[in-house]
Short mmCIF file of C-alpha atoms in Angstrom, two decimals:
data_model
loop_
_atom_site.label_atom_id
_atom_site.label_comp_id
_atom_site.label_asym_id
_atom_site.label_seq_id
_atom_site.Cartn_x
_atom_site.Cartn_y
_atom_site.Cartn_z
CA VAL A 1 27.01 16.16 59.92
CA LEU A 2 28.79 18.14 56.97
CA TRP A 3 30.08 16.79 53.55
CA VAL A 4 33.15 17.67 51.34
CA GLY A 5 34.18 15.43 48.04
CA THR A 6 37.52 16.80 46.04
CA ASP A 7 38.56 15.34 42.66
CA ASP A 8 42.01 13.45 44.61
CA GLY A 9 39.52 10.27 45.33
CA LEU A 10 39.47 11.94 49.35
CA ILE A 11 36.14 13.17 50.64
CA GLN A 12 36.02 14.68 54.46
CA VAL A 13 33.27 14.56 57.15
CA SER A 14 32.75 16.69 59.45
CA THR A 15 30.27 16.15 62.96
CA ASN A 16 30.45 19.76 64.54
CA GLY A 17 29.33 22.37 61.75
CA GLY A 18 32.85 21.96 60.49
CA GLN A 19 34.31 23.14 62.95
CA SER A 20 37.14 19.83 63.04
CA TRP A 21 36.78 17.25 59.84
CA LYS A 22 38.10 13.94 59.09
CA LYS A 23 39.80 12.68 56.34
CA ILE A 24 38.25 9.06 54.26
CA ASP A 25 40.45 7.77 51.02
CA LEU A 26 37.94 6.52 49.10
CA LYS A 27 40.78 4.95 47.44
CA LYS A 28 40.83 1.90 49.85
CA ILE A 29 37.59 0.82 49.04
CA LYS A 30 37.43 -2.27 47.69
CA GLY A 31 36.66 -1.93 43.47
CA ILE A 32 36.92 1.75 43.67
CA PRO A 33 39.49 2.22 41.13
CA ALA A 34 42.66 4.18 43.06
CA ASN A 35 42.74 8.07 40.09
CA ALA A 36 38.24 7.57 40.60
CA TYR A 37 36.76 11.28 42.29
CA VAL A 38 33.61 12.23 43.47
CA ASN A 39 31.47 13.42 40.91
CA ASP A 40 28.51 13.84 43.51
CA ILE A 41 28.41 13.46 47.65
CA ARG A 42 24.86 13.35 48.69
CA ALA A 43 24.29 13.34 52.68
CA ASP A 44 20.84 11.08 53.40
CA LEU A 45 18.10 13.54 54.69
CA PHE A 46 16.27 10.89 57.06
CA ASP A 47 20.04 9.40 58.90
CA ARG A 48 23.02 11.83 59.78
CA GLU A 49 24.72 9.28 59.04
CA THR A 50 23.89 8.02 56.12
CA VAL A 51 26.06 9.70 52.45
CA TYR A 52 25.84 8.30 48.94
CA ILE A 53 28.69 9.53 46.19
CA ALA A 54 28.81 9.05 42.85
CA LEU A 55 32.23 8.27 41.11
CA ASP A 56 34.04 8.99 37.82
CA ASN A 57 36.53 6.94 36.67
CA HIS A 58 36.60 7.67 32.35
CA LYS A 59 39.81 10.03 32.20
CA GLU A 60 40.93 6.05 32.92
CA GLY A 61 39.28 4.81 29.59
CA ASP A 62 36.28 3.82 32.71
CA PHE A 63 33.24 4.50 32.23
CA LYS A 64 31.73 1.58 34.54
CA PRO A 65 28.80 3.07 37.72
CA TYR A 66 30.75 3.74 40.57
CA LEU A 67 27.78 5.05 43.30
CA ILE A 68 28.35 3.53 46.96
CA LYS A 69 26.38 4.19 50.36
CA SER A 70 27.48 4.42 53.65
CA THR A 71 25.38 4.36 57.12
CA ASN A 72 28.70 5.35 59.51
CA LEU A 73 30.08 8.16 59.15
CA GLY A 74 32.46 6.01 56.32
CA LYS A 75 33.91 3.51 58.27
CA ARG A 76 31.85 0.37 56.47
CA TRP A 77 30.88 1.21 52.67
CA THR A 78 28.57 -1.01 50.34
CA SER A 79 27.97 -1.21 46.64
CA LEU A 80 24.73 0.65 45.08
CA ALA A 81 25.46 0.04 41.64
CA LYS A 82 25.12 -3.90 40.84
CA ASP A 83 21.93 -3.60 39.37
CA LEU A 84 22.79 -0.16 37.12
CA PRO A 85 23.94 -1.17 33.39
CA GLU A 86 27.72 -0.95 32.35
CA LYS A 87 28.92 1.73 31.01
CA HIS A 88 26.26 4.56 32.47
CA LEU A 89 28.51 5.92 34.44
CA VAL A 90 26.93 7.75 37.26
CA TRP A 91 26.67 11.87 37.23
CA ARG A 92 24.69 12.69 40.43
CA ILE A 93 22.17 10.68 42.37
CA VAL A 94 19.23 12.73 44.83
CA GLN A 95 17.22 11.25 47.34
CA ASP A 96 13.09 11.68 47.97
CA HIS A 97 12.38 14.33 50.46
CA GLU A 98 9.42 11.86 52.04
CA ASN A 99 10.56 8.04 51.34
CA LYS A 100 13.69 7.84 51.71
CA ASN A 101 13.72 4.35 49.98
CA LEU A 102 13.05 6.13 46.82
CA LEU A 103 16.29 7.66 44.50
CA PHE A 104 17.32 8.85 41.42
CA VAL A 105 20.58 8.73 39.54
CA GLY A 106 21.61 10.67 36.24
CA THR A 107 23.80 8.57 34.27
CA GLU A 108 25.74 8.49 31.31
CA PHE A 109 23.06 7.84 29.10
CA GLY A 110 20.09 8.12 31.32
CA VAL A 111 17.93 8.14 34.62
CA PHE A 112 16.99 5.20 36.55
CA PHE A 113 15.21 4.86 40.10
CA THR A 114 15.03 3.09 43.16
CA VAL A 115 12.75 2.44 45.49
CA ASP A 116 14.49 -0.81 47.62
CA GLY A 117 17.57 2.23 48.32
CA GLY A 118 19.40 1.40 45.52
CA LYS A 119 18.69 -3.15 45.41
CA LYS A 120 16.95 -3.14 42.34
CA TRP A 121 16.89 0.63 39.60
CA VAL A 122 13.70 1.26 36.95
CA GLU A 123 14.87 3.37 33.79
CA LEU A 124 13.31 6.04 33.83
CA ASN A 125 12.66 6.03 29.46
CA GLY A 126 9.70 7.81 28.79
CA GLY A 127 10.37 10.24 26.29
CA ILE A 128 13.96 11.49 27.09
CA PRO A 129 16.80 11.23 24.54
CA THR A 130 19.84 8.57 24.74
CA ILE A 131 22.10 11.38 26.47
CA SER A 132 24.33 12.19 29.64
CA THR A 133 22.46 13.19 32.53
CA ARG A 134 24.60 14.98 34.51
CA ASP A 135 22.34 16.99 37.01
CA VAL A 136 19.17 15.88 38.66
CA LYS A 137 17.16 18.11 41.08
CA ILE A 138 14.05 17.69 43.02
CA GLN A 139 10.76 20.62 43.00
CA ARG A 140 9.54 19.64 46.47
CA ARG A 141 6.58 21.68 45.87
CA GLU A 142 4.76 20.12 43.37
CA ASN A 143 7.23 16.97 43.09
CA ASP A 144 9.06 17.49 39.85
CA LEU A 145 11.76 15.98 38.22
CA VAL A 146 14.36 18.05 36.69
CA VAL A 147 16.58 16.80 34.30
CA GLY A 148 19.35 18.64 33.11
CA THR A 149 21.65 16.94 30.22
CA PHE A 150 24.55 17.54 28.11
CA GLY A 151 23.57 19.37 25.07
CA ARG A 152 19.53 18.60 24.90
CA GLY A 153 18.28 20.79 26.71
CA ILE A 154 16.05 20.18 30.11
CA TYR A 155 12.87 17.60 30.79
CA ILE A 156 10.77 17.79 33.59
CA LEU A 157 8.74 14.70 34.77
CA ASP A 158 5.77 15.96 36.81
CA ASP A 159 4.63 14.55 39.41
CA TYR A 160 6.79 11.72 40.23
CA ALA A 161 5.26 11.60 43.76
CA PRO A 162 2.67 8.02 42.39
CA LEU A 163 6.17 6.51 42.74
CA ARG A 164 6.16 6.45 46.58
CA GLN A 165 3.45 4.39 46.49
CA LEU A 166 5.93 1.30 44.32
CA SER A 167 7.54 -0.73 46.60
CA GLU A 168 9.87 -4.07 45.94
CA LYS A 169 6.84 -6.21 47.59
CA ALA A 170 4.49 -4.14 45.08
CA MET A 171 6.37 -4.70 41.95
CA GLU A 172 5.89 -8.89 42.60
CA LYS A 173 2.22 -7.56 41.20
CA ASP A 174 1.63 -8.47 37.79
CA ALA A 175 0.64 -4.79 37.44
CA ILE A 176 -0.25 -1.52 39.37
CA LEU A 177 -2.18 1.42 38.81
CA MET A 178 -1.01 5.31 40.80
CA ALA A 179 -3.64 7.64 40.62
CA PRO A 180 -2.39 11.72 40.90
CA SER A 181 -0.60 12.92 43.73
CA ARG A 182 -3.14 16.15 43.79
CA PRO A 183 -6.32 16.99 42.12
CA VAL A 184 -6.69 17.69 38.93
CA LYS A 185 -5.95 21.25 37.42
CA TRP A 186 -9.59 21.46 35.39
CA PHE A 187 -9.23 24.33 32.94
CA LYS A 188 -9.72 24.07 28.77
CA LEU A 189 -6.98 24.65 26.69
CA ASP A 190 -7.09 27.79 24.09
CA ASP A 191 -5.93 25.94 20.75
CA ASN A 192 -7.76 27.97 19.12
CA HIS A 193 -4.28 28.92 17.00
CA ALA A 194 -2.81 27.86 13.37
CA ASP A 195 0.31 27.21 12.30
CA THR A 196 0.38 30.92 10.49
CA ASP A 197 0.11 33.10 14.00
CA GLY A 198 3.43 32.77 13.48
CA ASP A 199 7.22 32.71 16.01
CA ASP A 200 5.04 35.35 18.26
CA ARG A 201 2.55 32.57 19.78
CA TYR A 202 5.47 30.56 19.83
CA ALA A 203 5.77 28.37 23.30
CA ALA A 204 8.12 25.54 24.34
CA LYS A 205 5.83 21.70 24.75
CA ASN A 206 3.61 21.89 27.83
CA PRO A 207 2.59 18.98 29.93
CA ALA A 208 -0.13 16.88 28.75
CA HIS A 209 -3.19 18.59 29.62
CA GLY A 210 -5.76 16.20 31.73
CA ALA A 211 -4.89 13.41 34.49
CA THR A 212 -1.99 11.71 34.64
CA LEU A 213 -2.30 7.92 35.57
CA THR A 214 0.78 6.32 36.47
CA TYR A 215 0.73 2.44 35.84
CA PHE A 216 3.58 -0.70 36.04
CA LEU A 217 4.03 -3.75 34.34
CA LYS A 218 5.52 -6.69 35.34
CA ASP A 219 5.83 -8.81 32.73
CA SER A 220 5.07 -7.30 28.42
CA LEU A 221 1.99 -8.45 27.34
CA LEU A 222 3.68 -10.80 24.26
CA THR A 223 1.93 -12.49 21.24
CA ALA A 224 2.40 -16.00 20.40
CA LYS A 225 5.34 -14.85 17.81
CA GLU A 226 6.75 -12.73 20.66
CA LYS A 227 7.19 -15.34 22.78
CA ARG A 228 8.33 -18.23 19.79
CA GLN A 229 10.85 -15.56 19.05
CA GLN A 230 11.71 -15.12 22.48
CA ALA A 231 12.44 -18.97 23.28
CA GLU A 232 14.39 -19.49 19.85
CA LYS A 233 16.55 -16.46 20.66
CA LYS A 234 17.36 -18.79 24.22
CA MET A 235 17.74 -21.90 22.33
CA VAL A 236 20.81 -20.06 20.07
CA LYS A 237 21.93 -18.98 22.80
CA ASP A 238 22.15 -22.53 24.35
CA LYS A 239 23.78 -23.70 21.11
CA LYS A 240 19.96 -25.85 21.07
CA TYR A 241 18.96 -24.36 17.19
CA PRO A 242 15.33 -24.05 16.47
CA LYS A 243 13.99 -25.96 13.25
CA TYR A 244 11.96 -23.58 10.94
CA PRO A 245 7.80 -23.42 12.28
CA ALA A 246 5.14 -25.01 10.82
CA TRP A 247 3.70 -22.40 7.15
CA GLU A 248 0.56 -23.69 9.54
CA ASP A 249 1.99 -21.89 12.17
CA ILE A 250 3.22 -18.96 11.21
CA GLU A 251 -0.08 -17.59 9.80
CA LYS A 252 -2.01 -18.11 13.22
CA GLU A 253 0.36 -15.91 14.75
CA ASN A 254 0.02 -13.14 11.43
CA GLN A 255 -3.58 -13.64 12.04
CA GLU A 256 -3.42 -12.88 15.68
CA ALA A 257 -4.34 -9.70 17.75
CA LYS A 258 -1.84 -7.84 19.27
CA PRO A 259 -2.50 -7.81 22.62
CA ALA A 260 -3.31 -4.43 24.49
CA VAL A 261 -3.13 -2.14 27.96
CA PHE A 262 -5.95 0.36 28.54
CA ILE A 263 -7.86 2.80 31.13
CA GLU A 264 -10.86 3.01 32.18
CA VAL A 265 -11.86 6.42 33.57
CA ARG A 266 -15.93 6.45 35.32
CA ASP A 267 -18.15 8.69 36.94
CA GLU A 268 -18.82 8.31 40.48
CA SER A 269 -22.17 6.75 39.64
CA GLY A 270 -20.09 4.00 37.68
CA GLU A 271 -21.28 4.86 34.50
CA PHE A 272 -18.34 4.80 31.24
CA VAL A 273 -16.82 8.34 30.20
CA ASN A 274 -13.42 6.96 28.82
CA ARG A 275 -11.02 4.73 27.63
CA ILE A 276 -7.07 5.24 28.16
CA THR A 277 -4.63 3.00 25.29
CA GLY A 278 -1.10 2.90 26.81
CA LYS A 279 1.88 0.85 26.65
CA THR A 280 1.82 -2.89 26.39
CA THR A 281 5.62 -3.55 27.81
CA LYS A 282 7.18 -4.23 31.82
CA GLY A 283 8.43 -1.23 33.28
CA LEU A 284 7.03 1.70 33.76
CA HIS A 285 4.44 3.43 32.35
CA ARG A 286 2.20 6.42 31.78
CA VAL A 287 -0.62 7.89 30.55
CA THR A 288 -3.05 11.50 30.39
CA TRP A 289 -6.91 11.61 30.13
CA ASP A 290 -7.71 14.58 28.63
CA MET A 291 -10.80 15.33 30.77
CA THR A 292 -13.01 14.11 28.08
CA PHE A 293 -16.16 11.56 27.51
CA ALA A 294 -15.24 9.19 24.39
CA ALA A 295 -15.92 10.93 21.38
CA SER A 296 -19.13 9.33 19.70
CA THR A 297 -18.58 10.81 16.03
CA ALA A 298 -18.84 7.96 12.90
CA LEU A 299 -16.39 6.90 11.78
CA ALA A 300 -16.78 6.88 7.78
CA GLY A 301 -12.52 7.16 7.57
CA LYS A 302 -12.26 11.15 6.87
CA LYS A 303 -10.71 12.29 10.18
CA ARG A 304 -12.28 15.78 11.55
CA SER A 305 -10.77 19.15 12.44
CA GLN A 306 -9.05 19.85 15.44
CA TYR A 307 -10.54 22.78 15.43
CA HIS A 308 -14.33 21.31 15.38
CA PRO A 309 -15.80 21.45 18.87
CA LEU A 310 -16.40 17.93 19.33
CA ALA A 311 -13.32 17.24 17.26
CA ASN A 312 -11.48 14.62 21.13
CA GLY A 313 -15.03 14.74 22.70
CA ILE A 314 -16.95 16.99 25.36
CA MET A 315 -14.98 17.69 28.26
CA ALA A 316 -16.43 16.10 31.70
CA ALA A 317 -17.24 17.72 34.59
CA PRO A 318 -15.18 19.01 37.98
CA GLY A 319 -15.92 16.13 39.91
CA LYS A 320 -14.42 12.46 41.18
CA TYR A 321 -13.15 9.20 38.90
CA THR A 322 -12.03 6.42 39.08
CA ALA A 323 -9.79 4.82 37.06
CA THR A 324 -9.33 1.41 36.43
CA LEU A 325 -6.63 -0.58 34.45
CA PHE A 326 -7.43 -3.67 32.38
CA LYS A 327 -5.40 -6.10 29.29
CA ARG A 328 -7.77 -7.59 26.29
CA VAL A 329 -5.04 -10.55 25.31
CA GLY A 330 -6.98 -12.24 22.10
CA SER A 331 -10.85 -11.35 22.75
CA GLN A 332 -10.65 -11.34 26.45
CA VAL A 333 -10.64 -8.56 28.66
CA THR A 334 -8.91 -9.05 32.32
CA GLN A 335 -8.67 -6.26 35.07
CA LEU A 336 -5.12 -6.16 36.10
CA ALA A 337 -4.93 -3.41 39.36
CA GLU A 338 -7.43 -2.16 42.29
CA PRO A 339 -9.02 0.70 40.62
CA VAL A 340 -8.02 4.26 41.23
CA GLU A 341 -10.08 7.64 42.71
CA LEU A 342 -8.47 11.26 40.65
CA GLU A 343 -10.39 14.32 41.67
CA LEU A 344 -10.60 17.36 38.08
CA LYS A 345 -10.98 20.64 40.49
CA PRO A 346 -11.83 24.11 38.77
CA ILE A 347 -8.51 26.46 39.05
CA TYR A 348 -10.64 29.57 38.76
CA LYS A 349 -14.17 31.09 39.67
CA ARG A 350 -17.03 31.49 37.13
CA ALA A 351 -17.35 35.46 36.85
CA LEU A 352 -21.05 35.23 35.94
CA GLU A 353 -23.78 33.23 36.96
CA GLY A 354 -23.97 30.57 34.15
CA ALA A 355 -25.65 27.08 34.11
CA SER A 356 -23.79 24.04 36.57
CA TYR A 357 -21.07 21.99 35.61
CA GLN A 358 -23.69 18.94 35.17
CA GLU A 359 -25.95 21.22 33.38
CA VAL A 360 -22.94 22.44 31.10
CA VAL A 361 -22.28 17.95 30.80
CA LYS A 362 -26.41 17.24 30.43
CA PHE A 363 -26.21 19.81 27.36
CA SER A 364 -22.85 18.28 25.84
CA LYS A 365 -23.84 14.93 25.91
CA ASP A 366 -26.94 15.80 23.98
CA ILE A 367 -25.14 18.36 21.49
CA ALA A 368 -22.92 15.05 21.24
CA GLU A 369 -25.40 12.55 20.48
CA ALA A 370 -26.55 14.89 17.72
CA ASP A 371 -23.81 14.56 16.66
CA ARG A 372 -23.54 10.71 16.39
CA ARG A 373 -26.49 10.93 14.72
CA SER A 374 -26.18 13.65 11.77
CA SER A 375 -22.40 12.42 10.99
CA ALA A 376 -23.78 8.67 10.89
CA ALA A 377 -26.46 10.41 8.60
CA THR A 378 -23.67 12.21 6.23
CA ALA A 379 -21.41 9.21 6.15
CA VAL A 380 -24.88 6.78 5.33
CA LEU A 381 -26.07 9.54 2.50
CA GLY A 382 -21.90 10.04 1.58
CA THR A 383 -21.66 5.98 0.70
CA ILE A 384 -26.01 5.74 -0.27
CA SER A 385 -24.69 8.67 -3.10
CA LYS A 386 -21.49 6.33 -4.35
CA THR A 387 -23.85 3.35 -4.86
CA MET A 388 -26.15 5.68 -7.00
CA GLU A 389 -23.71 6.61 -9.34
CA SER A 390 -22.92 2.71 -9.95
CA LEU A 391 -26.32 2.14 -9.97
CA ARG A 392 -25.63 4.61 -13.22
CA THR A 393 -23.62 3.41 -14.91
CA ALA A 394 -24.67 -0.86 -13.81
CA ILE A 395 -28.87 0.76 -15.33
CA ASP A 396 -26.50 2.01 -18.54
CA ARG A 397 -25.50 -1.42 -19.19
CA THR A 398 -28.23 -3.62 -17.87
CA PRO A 399 -29.53 -5.40 -21.70
CA SER A 400 -33.43 -5.65 -20.86
CA ASN A 401 -36.48 -2.59 -20.96
CA ILE A 402 -35.28 -0.32 -18.69
CA ASN A 403 -38.07 2.42 -18.49
CA LYS A 404 -39.38 1.05 -14.87
CA ILE A 405 -36.13 1.24 -13.74
CA GLU A 406 -34.86 4.46 -14.88
CA ALA A 407 -37.89 6.09 -13.47
CA THR A 408 -36.51 4.30 -10.01
CA TYR A 409 -33.67 5.73 -10.01
CA ALA A 410 -35.06 9.65 -10.59
CA ASN A 411 -37.04 9.24 -7.79
CA ILE A 412 -34.50 8.02 -5.70
CA GLN A 413 -32.01 10.00 -6.47
CA ALA A 414 -34.37 13.57 -6.22
CA GLU A 415 -35.18 12.15 -2.06
CA ILE A 416 -31.93 12.14 -2.03
CA ASN A 417 -32.31 15.41 -2.68
CA ALA A 418 -34.64 16.58 -0.74
CA ILE A 419 -32.92 15.31 2.17
CA ASN A 420 -29.84 17.49 1.29
CA LEU A 421 -31.69 20.06 1.49
CA GLU A 422 -33.43 19.59 4.81
CA LEU A 423 -30.04 18.99 5.90
CA SER A 424 -28.27 21.91 4.90
CA GLY A 425 -30.20 24.31 2.54
CA LEU A 426 -29.20 25.15 -0.92
CA LYS A 427 -26.12 23.74 -1.96
CA SER A 428 -25.66 26.78 -4.19
CA ARG A 429 -25.87 29.78 -2.00
CA ASP A 430 -22.90 28.18 -0.25
CA ARG A 431 -20.20 31.37 0.24
CA LYS A 432 -23.19 33.69 -1.25
CA GLY A 433 -24.02 35.30 2.33
CA ALA A 434 -26.10 34.29 4.75
CA LYS A 435 -28.87 31.24 4.23
CA PRO A 436 -31.75 30.27 6.42
CA ALA A 437 -31.42 27.78 8.85
CA ASN A 438 -31.06 24.17 8.24
CA ILE A 439 -30.81 21.27 10.80
CA TYR A 440 -26.89 21.18 10.53
CA SER A 441 -26.68 24.72 11.19
CA ARG A 442 -28.99 25.04 13.71
CA ILE A 443 -26.87 21.55 15.83
CA GLY A 444 -23.75 24.29 14.52
CA PHE A 445 -25.07 27.10 16.49
CA ALA A 446 -26.31 24.33 19.12
CA MET A 447 -22.85 23.34 19.35
CA SER A 448 -21.21 26.75 20.26
CA ALA A 449 -22.22 26.19 23.82
CA VAL A 450 -20.47 23.17 24.24
CA GLY A 451 -16.65 25.62 24.60
CA SER A 452 -18.78 28.21 27.14
CA SER A 453 -18.11 26.88 30.47
CA TYR A 454 -21.34 28.53 31.36
CA GLY A 455 -23.45 26.34 29.45
CA PRO A 456 -26.21 26.76 26.80
CA THR A 457 -28.56 29.31 26.68
CA GLN A 458 -32.48 29.79 25.62
CA GLN A 459 -31.56 30.24 22.03
CA HIS A 460 -28.81 27.18 22.23
CA ARG A 461 -32.52 25.42 23.56
CA GLU A 462 -34.07 26.66 21.01
CA GLN A 463 -32.35 25.90 17.98
CA PHE A 464 -31.20 22.99 18.98
CA LYS A 465 -34.77 21.74 19.21
CA TYR A 466 -35.93 22.39 15.89
CA ALA A 467 -33.06 20.72 14.52
CA ILE A 468 -33.22 17.78 16.20
CA GLU A 469 -37.64 17.99 15.06
CA GLY A 470 -35.73 18.02 11.39
CA LEU A 471 -32.98 15.58 11.78
CA ASP A 472 -35.40 12.65 13.44
CA ALA A 473 -38.12 13.25 10.71
CA VAL A 474 -34.98 12.58 7.76
CA THR A 475 -33.43 9.87 9.23
CA LYS A 476 -36.38 7.76 9.07
CA ARG A 477 -36.75 9.08 4.75
CA ILE A 478 -32.08 7.79 4.99
CA ASN A 479 -33.19 4.76 6.45
CA THR A 480 -35.97 3.60 4.25
CA LEU A 481 -33.30 4.42 1.27
CA GLN A 482 -30.25 2.82 3.03
CA GLN A 483 -32.27 -0.67 3.96
CA THR A 484 -35.25 -0.24 1.37
CA SER A 485 -35.24 1.49 -1.79
CA ILE A 486 -31.76 1.57 -2.98
CA PRO A 487 -31.51 -2.92 -2.50
CA ALA A 488 -34.80 -2.78 -4.17
CA LEU A 489 -33.10 -1.23 -7.10
CA GLN A 490 -30.21 -3.02 -7.29
CA LYS A 491 -32.38 -6.00 -7.57
CA ALA A 492 -34.03 -4.87 -10.14
CA VAL A 493 -31.06 -4.33 -11.44
CA LEU A 494 -30.25 -7.78 -11.07
CA ASP A 495 -32.84 -9.49 -12.43
CA SER A 496 -32.76 -7.52 -15.55
CA GLY A 497 -29.28 -9.10 -15.90
CA GLY A 498 -27.51 -5.76 -14.86
CA PRO A 499 -23.75 -5.89 -12.75
CA TRP A 500 -23.56 -6.08 -9.37
CA THR A 501 -23.16 -2.84 -7.22
CA MET A 502 -21.46 -2.32 -3.87
CA GLY A 503 -23.81 -3.26 -0.90
CA ALA A 504 -26.03 -5.73 -2.57
CA PRO A 505 -26.10 -9.22 -2.05
CA VAL A 506 -23.75 -11.61 -3.51
CA ILE A 507 -24.70 -13.40 -6.45
CA THR A 508 -26.05 -16.90 -6.06
CA LYS A 509 -27.42 -19.95 -8.92
#
């Protein structure tokens, strides 16, 4: 069966390979304007007698979507545009090659899909601009949807195959989580570039690196304020004007935590790996797990450089994982959908024999734990240093005899200096060439194994062992400063009539 569309509102169909043709006048179809012409015509991939036609009447100032379907070679027609928004003139339509009810259309203002053959349309608005979408194609090998816009470039929806799992019945559920349709390509990004690389490093933006998961929410997760505002809008529309809420109710709304949606990833043994947050609005969304464990670096308010080996957490090993969709409303966490499985699969084989992926991850976890402890130690030392600055001023303002307090202050400062020497060596030798190894430098050297898929060498392991021995010792000394020495000095200053300093208990009668 062959179909041909023309710009005069006529189409022709041949059931014998083009030897003879039958004309069909679309103007005679109810609801189709007299001067509308064919924008697109697509034969159904599963039924030889079914065809889809998109018509255009914008030259008459009419941007209404016209999309019709026939299942009997044009003898009878039905509209598929009833659920499309007004003024969304349809430019192109394309049908999935595996699911006959999965269709995509490009309109004057975006891209829509349907999983029920055109009864209900859902907009695909994840990053695409509001622009005329003049062409829509499917790359069948990769299951990619390719969209051409009028003046805003080409956009690709990578691996839309999860949409095949949707159905009219499935979309009645509160939420659906869909895994990638194929193994996820496991590899490490080469991100060792800076802005100074110049134009020779220019490249268009790649798809998100990692495992992309798709989820559907039937309804948005709303705060009490948003629910009230929705109810008020309806009342205004119905001319039942709402009363202004009580100040106490407004205060409660302002204090309410926003709801959240997140996906939790676990390995085959059920151990936690990472959480990825997503959008809380109704409809279809995508999030990408970057194949890393949750970062455990101390949260001290200072953002770590993107080039740090642990800036985004350590890489998970190739293998199978599960992902589960949750929502958090207030303090209540609820599972929204059944877990799905996904697989990380390497895209290359190592040329040299090295540690197994599991051994690499184990050593990386040990490094991450050392980094968690050392970064916390650094943060605490920073806080202690600021407290000591305040104590210096407070001691200077203390009215009593301060000889004993001064001696205590000096002893604490000496201990802080000694700890810093163990951690990072002589500060005076910074930028003066190589200096003797210290705890931080040894951890840094061991950390260089994290960026290699071949795993740690014997030297990595030895230096890491020395670093941990030193870290164990200094963290005990830091805890003594934080929990005993500093509080005792602050109390002595307060008891002597000096000012309160940060971290000290509130002054009571």
